[in-house]
Structure formats: C-alpha cells, structure tokens
Short mmCIF file of C-alpha atoms in Angstrom, two decimals:
data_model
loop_
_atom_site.label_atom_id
_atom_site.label_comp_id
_atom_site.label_asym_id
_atom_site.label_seq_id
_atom_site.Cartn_x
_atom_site.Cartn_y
_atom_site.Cartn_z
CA UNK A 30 0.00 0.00 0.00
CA UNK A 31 2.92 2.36 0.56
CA UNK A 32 3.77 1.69 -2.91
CA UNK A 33 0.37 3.88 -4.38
CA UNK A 34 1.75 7.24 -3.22
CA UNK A 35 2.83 9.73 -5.66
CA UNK A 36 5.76 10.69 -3.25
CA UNK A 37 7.78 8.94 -1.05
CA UNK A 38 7.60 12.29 1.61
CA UNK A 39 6.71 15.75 1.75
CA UNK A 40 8.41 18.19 0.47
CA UNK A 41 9.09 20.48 3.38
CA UNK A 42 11.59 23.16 3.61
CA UNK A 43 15.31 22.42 4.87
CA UNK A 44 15.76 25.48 6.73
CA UNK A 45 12.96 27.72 8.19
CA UNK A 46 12.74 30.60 10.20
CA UNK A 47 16.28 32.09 8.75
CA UNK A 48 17.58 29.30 10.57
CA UNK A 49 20.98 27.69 9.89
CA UNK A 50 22.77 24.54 10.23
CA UNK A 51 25.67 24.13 12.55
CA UNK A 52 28.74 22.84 10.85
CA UNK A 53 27.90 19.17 12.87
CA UNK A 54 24.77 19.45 11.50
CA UNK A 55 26.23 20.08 8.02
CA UNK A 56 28.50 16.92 8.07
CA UNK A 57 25.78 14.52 9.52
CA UNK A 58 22.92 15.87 7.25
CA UNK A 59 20.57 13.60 5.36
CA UNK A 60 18.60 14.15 2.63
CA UNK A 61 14.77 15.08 3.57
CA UNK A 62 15.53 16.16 7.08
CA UNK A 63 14.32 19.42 8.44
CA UNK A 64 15.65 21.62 11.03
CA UNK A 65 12.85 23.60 12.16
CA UNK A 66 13.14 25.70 15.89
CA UNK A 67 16.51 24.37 16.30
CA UNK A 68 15.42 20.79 16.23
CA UNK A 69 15.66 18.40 13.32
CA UNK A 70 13.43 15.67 12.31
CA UNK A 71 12.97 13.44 9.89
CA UNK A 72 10.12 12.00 7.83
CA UNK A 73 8.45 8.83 9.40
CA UNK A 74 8.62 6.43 6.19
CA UNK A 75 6.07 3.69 7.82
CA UNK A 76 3.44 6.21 8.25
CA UNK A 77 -0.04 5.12 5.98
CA UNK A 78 -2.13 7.90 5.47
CA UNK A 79 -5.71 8.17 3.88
CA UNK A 80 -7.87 10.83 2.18
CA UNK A 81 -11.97 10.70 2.99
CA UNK A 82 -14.27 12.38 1.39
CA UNK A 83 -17.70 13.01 1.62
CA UNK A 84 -19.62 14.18 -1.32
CA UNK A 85 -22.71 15.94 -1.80
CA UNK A 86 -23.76 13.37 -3.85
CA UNK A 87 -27.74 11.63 -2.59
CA UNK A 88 -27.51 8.95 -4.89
CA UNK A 89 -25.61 5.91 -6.00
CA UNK A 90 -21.99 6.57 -7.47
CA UNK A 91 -22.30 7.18 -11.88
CA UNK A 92 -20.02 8.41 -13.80
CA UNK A 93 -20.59 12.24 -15.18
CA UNK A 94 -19.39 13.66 -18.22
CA UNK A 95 -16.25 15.99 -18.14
CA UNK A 96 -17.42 19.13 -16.70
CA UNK A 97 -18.42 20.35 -13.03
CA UNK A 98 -20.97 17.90 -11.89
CA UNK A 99 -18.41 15.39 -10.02
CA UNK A 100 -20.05 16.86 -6.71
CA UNK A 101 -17.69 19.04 -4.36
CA UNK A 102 -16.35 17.24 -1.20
CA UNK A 103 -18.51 18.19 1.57
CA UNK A 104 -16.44 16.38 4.20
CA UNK A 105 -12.35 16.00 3.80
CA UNK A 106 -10.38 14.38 6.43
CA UNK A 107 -7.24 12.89 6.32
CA UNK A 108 -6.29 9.73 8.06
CA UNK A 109 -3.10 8.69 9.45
CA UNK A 110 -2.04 5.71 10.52
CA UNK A 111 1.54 4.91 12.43
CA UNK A 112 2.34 1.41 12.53
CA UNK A 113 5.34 2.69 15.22
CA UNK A 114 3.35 3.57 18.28
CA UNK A 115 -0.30 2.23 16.68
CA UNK A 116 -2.09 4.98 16.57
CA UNK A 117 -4.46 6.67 14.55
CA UNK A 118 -5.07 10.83 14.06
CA UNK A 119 -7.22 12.09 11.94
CA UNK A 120 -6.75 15.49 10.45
CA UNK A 121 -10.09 17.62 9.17
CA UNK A 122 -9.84 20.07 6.78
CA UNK A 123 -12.17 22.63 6.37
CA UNK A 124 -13.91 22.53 3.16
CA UNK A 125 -13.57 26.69 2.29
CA UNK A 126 -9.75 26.05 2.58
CA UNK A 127 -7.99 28.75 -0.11
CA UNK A 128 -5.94 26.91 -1.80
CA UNK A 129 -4.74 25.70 -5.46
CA UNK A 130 -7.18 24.33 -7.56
CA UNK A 131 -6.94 22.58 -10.96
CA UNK A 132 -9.70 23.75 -13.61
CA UNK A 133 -10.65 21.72 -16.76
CA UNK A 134 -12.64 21.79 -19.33
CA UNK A 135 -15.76 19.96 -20.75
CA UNK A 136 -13.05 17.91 -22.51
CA UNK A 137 -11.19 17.16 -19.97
CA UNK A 138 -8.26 18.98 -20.45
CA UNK A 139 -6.51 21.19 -17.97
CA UNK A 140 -6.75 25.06 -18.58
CA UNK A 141 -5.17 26.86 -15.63
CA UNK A 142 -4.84 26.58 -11.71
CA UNK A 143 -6.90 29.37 -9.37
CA UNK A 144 -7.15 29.73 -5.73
CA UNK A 145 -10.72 28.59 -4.25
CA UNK A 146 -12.44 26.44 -2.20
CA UNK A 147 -10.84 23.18 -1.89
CA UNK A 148 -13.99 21.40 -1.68
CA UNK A 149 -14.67 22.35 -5.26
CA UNK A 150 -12.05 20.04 -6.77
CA UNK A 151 -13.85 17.28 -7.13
CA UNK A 152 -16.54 18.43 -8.80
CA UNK A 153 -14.07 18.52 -11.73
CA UNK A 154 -13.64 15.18 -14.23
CA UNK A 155 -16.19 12.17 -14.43
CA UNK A 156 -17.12 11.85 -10.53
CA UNK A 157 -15.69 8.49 -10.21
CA UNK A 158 -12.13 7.90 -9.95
CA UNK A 159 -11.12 11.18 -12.08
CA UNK A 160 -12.09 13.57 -9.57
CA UNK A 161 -10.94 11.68 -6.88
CA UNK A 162 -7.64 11.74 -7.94
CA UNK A 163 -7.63 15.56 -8.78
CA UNK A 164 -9.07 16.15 -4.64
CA UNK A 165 -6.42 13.74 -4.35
CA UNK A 166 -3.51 15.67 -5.37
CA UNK A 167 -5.29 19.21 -4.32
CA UNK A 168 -5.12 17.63 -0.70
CA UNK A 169 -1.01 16.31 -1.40
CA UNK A 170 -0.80 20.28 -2.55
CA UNK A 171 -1.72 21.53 0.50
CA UNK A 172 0.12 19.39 2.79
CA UNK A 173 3.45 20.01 1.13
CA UNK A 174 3.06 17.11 -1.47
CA UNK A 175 2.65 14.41 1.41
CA UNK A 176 2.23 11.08 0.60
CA UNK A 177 -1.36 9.60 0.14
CA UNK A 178 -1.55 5.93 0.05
CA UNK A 179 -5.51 5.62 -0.53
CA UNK A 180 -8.85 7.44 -1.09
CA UNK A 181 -12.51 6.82 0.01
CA UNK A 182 -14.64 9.01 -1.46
CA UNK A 183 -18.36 8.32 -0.34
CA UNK A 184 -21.54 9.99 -0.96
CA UNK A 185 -23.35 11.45 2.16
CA UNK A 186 -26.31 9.67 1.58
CA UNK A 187 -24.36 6.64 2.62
CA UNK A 188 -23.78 8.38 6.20
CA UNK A 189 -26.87 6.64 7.14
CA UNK A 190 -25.74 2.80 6.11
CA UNK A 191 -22.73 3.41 7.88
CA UNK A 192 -23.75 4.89 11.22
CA UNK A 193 -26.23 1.85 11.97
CA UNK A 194 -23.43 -0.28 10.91
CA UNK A 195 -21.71 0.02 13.86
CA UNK A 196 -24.98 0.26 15.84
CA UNK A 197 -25.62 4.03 15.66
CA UNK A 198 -23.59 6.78 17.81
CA UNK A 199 -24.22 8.57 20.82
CA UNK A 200 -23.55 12.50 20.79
CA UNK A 201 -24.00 15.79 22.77
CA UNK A 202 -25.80 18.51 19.92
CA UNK A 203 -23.71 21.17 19.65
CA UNK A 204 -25.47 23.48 18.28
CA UNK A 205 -29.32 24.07 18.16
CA UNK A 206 -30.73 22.47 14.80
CA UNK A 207 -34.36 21.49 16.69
CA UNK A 208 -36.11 23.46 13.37
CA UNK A 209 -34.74 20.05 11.61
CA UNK A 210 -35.02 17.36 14.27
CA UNK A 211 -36.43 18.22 17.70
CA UNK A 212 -33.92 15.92 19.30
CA UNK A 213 -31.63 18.44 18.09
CA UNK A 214 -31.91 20.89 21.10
CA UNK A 215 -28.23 22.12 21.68
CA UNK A 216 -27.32 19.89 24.66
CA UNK A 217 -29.16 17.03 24.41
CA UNK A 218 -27.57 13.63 24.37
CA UNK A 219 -29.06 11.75 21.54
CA UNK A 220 -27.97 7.97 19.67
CA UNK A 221 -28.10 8.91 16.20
CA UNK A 222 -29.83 6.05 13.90
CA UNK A 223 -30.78 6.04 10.10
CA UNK A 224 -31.34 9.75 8.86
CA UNK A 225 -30.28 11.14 11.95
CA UNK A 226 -26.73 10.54 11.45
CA UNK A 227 -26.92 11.85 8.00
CA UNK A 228 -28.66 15.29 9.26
CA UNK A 229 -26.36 15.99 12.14
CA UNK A 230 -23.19 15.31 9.85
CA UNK A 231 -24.27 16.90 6.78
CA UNK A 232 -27.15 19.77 7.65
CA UNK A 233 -25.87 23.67 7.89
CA UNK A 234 -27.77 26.65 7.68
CA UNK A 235 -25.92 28.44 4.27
CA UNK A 236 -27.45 31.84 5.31
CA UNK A 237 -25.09 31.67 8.53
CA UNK A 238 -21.69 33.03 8.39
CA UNK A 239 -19.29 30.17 9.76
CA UNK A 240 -21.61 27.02 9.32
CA UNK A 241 -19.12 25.27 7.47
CA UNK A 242 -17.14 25.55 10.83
CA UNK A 243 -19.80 24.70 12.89
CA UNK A 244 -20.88 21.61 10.71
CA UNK A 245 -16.70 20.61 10.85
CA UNK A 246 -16.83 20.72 14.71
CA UNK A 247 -19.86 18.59 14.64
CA UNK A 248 -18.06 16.17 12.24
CA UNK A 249 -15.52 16.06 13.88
CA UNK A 250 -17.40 14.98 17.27
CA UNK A 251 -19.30 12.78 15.08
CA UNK A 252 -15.77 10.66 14.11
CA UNK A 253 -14.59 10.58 17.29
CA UNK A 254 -17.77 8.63 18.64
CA UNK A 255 -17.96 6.51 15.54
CA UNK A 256 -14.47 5.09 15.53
CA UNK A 257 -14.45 4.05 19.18
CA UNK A 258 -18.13 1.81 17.91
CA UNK A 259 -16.07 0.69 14.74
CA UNK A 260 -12.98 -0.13 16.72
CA UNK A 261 -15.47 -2.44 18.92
CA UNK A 262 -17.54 -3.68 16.47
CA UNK A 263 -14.16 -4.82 14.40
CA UNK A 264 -12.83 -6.55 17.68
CA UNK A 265 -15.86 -8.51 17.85
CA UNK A 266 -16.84 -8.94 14.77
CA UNK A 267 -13.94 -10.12 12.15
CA UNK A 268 -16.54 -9.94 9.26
CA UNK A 269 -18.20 -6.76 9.95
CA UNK A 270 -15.76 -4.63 7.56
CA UNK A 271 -16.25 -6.61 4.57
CA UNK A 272 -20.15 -6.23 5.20
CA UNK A 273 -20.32 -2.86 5.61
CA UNK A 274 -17.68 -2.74 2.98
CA UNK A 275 -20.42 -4.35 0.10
CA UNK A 276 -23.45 -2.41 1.88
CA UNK A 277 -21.89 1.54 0.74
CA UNK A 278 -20.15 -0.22 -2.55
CA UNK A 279 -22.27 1.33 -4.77
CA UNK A 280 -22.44 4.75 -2.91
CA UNK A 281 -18.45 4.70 -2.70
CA UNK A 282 -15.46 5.12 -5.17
CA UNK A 283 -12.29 3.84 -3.61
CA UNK A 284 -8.58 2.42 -4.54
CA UNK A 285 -8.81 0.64 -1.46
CA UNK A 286 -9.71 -3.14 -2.59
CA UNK A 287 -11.83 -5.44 -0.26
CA UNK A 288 -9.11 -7.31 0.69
CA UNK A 289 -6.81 -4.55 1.95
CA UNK A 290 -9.65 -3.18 4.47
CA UNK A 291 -9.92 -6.84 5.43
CA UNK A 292 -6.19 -7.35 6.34
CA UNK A 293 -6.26 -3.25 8.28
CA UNK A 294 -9.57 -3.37 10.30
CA UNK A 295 -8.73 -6.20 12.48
CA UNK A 296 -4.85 -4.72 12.88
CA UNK A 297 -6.53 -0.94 13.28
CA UNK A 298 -9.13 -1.95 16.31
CA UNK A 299 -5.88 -2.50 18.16
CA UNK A 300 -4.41 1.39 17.44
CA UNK A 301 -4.89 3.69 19.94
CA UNK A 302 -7.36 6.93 18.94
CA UNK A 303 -8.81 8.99 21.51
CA UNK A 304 -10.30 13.12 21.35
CA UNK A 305 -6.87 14.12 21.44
CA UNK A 306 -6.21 12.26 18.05
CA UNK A 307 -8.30 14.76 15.91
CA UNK A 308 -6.77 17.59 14.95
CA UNK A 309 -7.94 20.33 12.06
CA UNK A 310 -6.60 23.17 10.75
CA UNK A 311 -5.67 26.64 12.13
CA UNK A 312 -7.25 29.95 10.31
CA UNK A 313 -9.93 32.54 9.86
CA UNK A 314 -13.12 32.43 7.88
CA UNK A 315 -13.85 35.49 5.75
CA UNK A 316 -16.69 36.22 3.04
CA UNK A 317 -15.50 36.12 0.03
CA UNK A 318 -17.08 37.89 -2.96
CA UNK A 319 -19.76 34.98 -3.09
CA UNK A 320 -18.68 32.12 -0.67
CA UNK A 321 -16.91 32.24 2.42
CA UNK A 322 -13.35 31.30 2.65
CA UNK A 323 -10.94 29.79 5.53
CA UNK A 324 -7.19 31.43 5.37
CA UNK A 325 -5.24 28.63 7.09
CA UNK A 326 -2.15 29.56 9.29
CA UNK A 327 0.61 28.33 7.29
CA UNK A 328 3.03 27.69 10.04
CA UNK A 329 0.23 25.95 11.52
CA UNK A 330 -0.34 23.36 9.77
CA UNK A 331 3.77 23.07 8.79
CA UNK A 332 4.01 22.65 12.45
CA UNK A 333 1.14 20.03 12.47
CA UNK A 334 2.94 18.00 9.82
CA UNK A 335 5.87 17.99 11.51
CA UNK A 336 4.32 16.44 15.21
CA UNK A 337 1.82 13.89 13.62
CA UNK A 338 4.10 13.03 10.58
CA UNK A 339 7.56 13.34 11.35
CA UNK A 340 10.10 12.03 14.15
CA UNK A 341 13.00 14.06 15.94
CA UNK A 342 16.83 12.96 15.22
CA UNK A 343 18.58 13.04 18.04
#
C-alpha cells in the first residue's frame, strides 16, 4: 500500500525561520531532514495515510461527463495511521480552505490553476475515480506534497448505512438544529440512527456566516464517537468490515480493494485513537465575494505535519 503514493515524503523546507545549520549538523545531514526551531526531524517512512471524502452526492456513485458535476467534497479528512506507536489521528480540513485548484474543461483537459475552495475540486472530471484523484492531489498540494496511500470518497447519503453499521452513535448537539429534528436541542444527548446521522453530519444553515465551521466541529465529534463503535464492532466482529464494505459499494469510489480493508480493520481496532487524536486546521473564515473562505495559518499546519508526521533525530 505504501507503494500507491505519488511521493515517497513531503516536500518540506530544509531550513525555516532564517535558521541555519551548525557545521555538525552540516557533516551529519541527510537528505529530507528538516531543522525547524533548532530541532531536526525526519520523515516517518512507515506512516499510511488516507484521504476521505464526503460528497454531496444523494444517490448511487455514476459516472458524469467531463465538466463540473463530479459533486464538491462536503467532508475532507485525512487519516493517518503509524504502525510505530499504533495509533491513529485524523486530520479535518475545512472545506472553504484557499488553496490551489486545478480547472478543466468539458473535454477534460486542464486550462489553468486558481485559488478557491478546496472542496470544489472534485466536482471537476467524471465523478468516479477522475475527480478523486484531482481532490487527491489538491489535498497532497496543501500538505506540502505528502504522501497519500488511498482514497474513500463516499456519498453522504451513505452516512446513514454506515452509522447503523456500527450500531448508531451517541452525541451531545452542539449546536441548536431542533427546526430540523427536535432531538436536536443544543445539549441534548441523543444515539443517532438512520437519517439522523446523515442530518447531524451533513445539515448547515448556508445563510449563517461560519456554518461550514460549525458543521466541521460537529463532524468532527461525530468521528470521534464513531471510531471508538467501529474499533469495537471490528474486535468482535472479524466480518463486519467486509459487510459494511459491500453495503456503501455502490455509494463509494475507492482504490482501497476489499481485501486490503480486510487485512487493516482487524490490525486498526488494536491502534490507539482517543479526542486528542483529531486535529484540524488553524485559520480565519472570511466572506469572500460569493462564498466564504478559511485562510489557514501556514506555520500551523507546517508545524502540524511535523508532530503527527515526522520524528525528531537526536
């Protein structure tokens, strides 16, 4: 599986922060290292690292023709998995993030690169494996070309399938969405079955400023509860990833075969992943001409990268 990344590791800086290397440093340096606050690290080559996606897509997966209609990517989080300590962190990114994005015409063929939404890659190419490659290699963009290994890219109306799956999840509403679901009263505890799941993960108000934000931190919450159920259900049940697996199939493009998630979900309910495990990015939310847009902090998420992704030489 390491083997299907475009790269073999980011492509971070050397030297940061007009810092420089100290002549020991120069004679024991190593290609890919970074020195960064006057510590140096290096890239953590076992690492396995997956891009979700949930598009707003309420149908089965079809292929489109070349144009705009792949359907943005709602939901974007990356996973990553370290086979070193077994653990799991999962990294959300906000989908408003500015950042580069490929556009193409009805053909197919690339015309020129803007800065927008990142959610709006996918709905470039055929909405099957096409766009998934371009939110693919949008998302390898913005994390300094870091190695992806796989993609998932499932449509929301699938949220459903998946929740009861596991045997639904138990939340605290954040926020008050009652207008949609009276069970939906900020504060109340609720287990979230069938279209439940699916509102509470997908719904935001558009007229709000922010609700991408807010929908993120409920998403967020959302995965946190979910994988501790998966992690159980996986330890008790050896086939319940290849059923769940054939259930979404048809709501799901993925280069993940059936028999790689069979060989990681028994090996994965054994990695550690608690709320400190989720991280997202650092910015600001502004409106935009049209849309709002999140302004990540660049050494942010460089710093990030470094702490989930990379180790320290001593």
């Amino acid at each position: 599986m390491q083997g299907k990344a475009a790269t073999a590791q980011p492509d971070l800086q050397i030297v940061i922060d007009d810092q420089t290397l100290t002549r020991e440093e120069k004679e024991k340096w190593q290609e890919g290292w970074v020195k960064y606050q006057d510590a140096i690290y290096q890239y953590n080559e076992e690492m396995i690292t997956f891009l979700i996606m949930g598009i707003d897509k309420s149908s089965d997966v079809k292929e489109v023709a070349e144009g705009t209609d792949g359907g943005q990517a709602d939901a974007l989080f990356l996973a990553a998995l370290n086979p070193k300590d077994k653990s799991i962190k999962v990294i959300g990114i906000n989908r408003n993030t500015i950042t580069d994005i490929d556009i193409y015409d009805e053909n197919g063929e690339y015309v020129t690169t803007i800065k927008s939404q990142i959610a709006i890659q996918h709905g470039f190419g055929n909405g099957v494996e096409e766009s998934c490659e371009y939110q693919k290699r949008a998302v390898e963009n913005l994390f300094y070309q870091l190695p992806v290994h796989g993609y998932a890219a499932v449509n929301m109306s699938a949220v459903s399938a998946i929740n009861d799956a596991v045997g639904g999840v138990d939340v605290t509403v954040l926020e008050d969405m009652s207008g949609i679901n009276e069970k939906f009263t900020e504060g109340n505890q609720v287990h979230l079955m069938g279209e439940e799941a699916f509102w509470y993960v997908k719904y935001r108000d558009t007229a709000v400023f922010g609700s991408a934000d807010a929908r993120l931190e409920r998403q967020k919450q959302y995965l946190n509860s979910f994988i501790a159920a998966a992690k159980r259900l996986a330890k008790g049940n050896a086939s319940a990833v290849i059923e769940l697996y054939q259930t979404i199939r048809s709501q799901m493009v993925t280069d993940v075969t059936l028999a790689e998630a069979a060989y990681l979900a028994p090996i994965l309910a054994d990695y550690e992943f608690n709320e400190n495990s989720f991280y997202t990015l650092t910015g600001e939310t502004v409106m935009g001409e049209q849309f709002e847009e999140f302004y990540y902090d660049e050494k942010a998420l460089y710093e990030m990268i470094l702490d989930i992704f990379y180790e320290k030489v001593e």
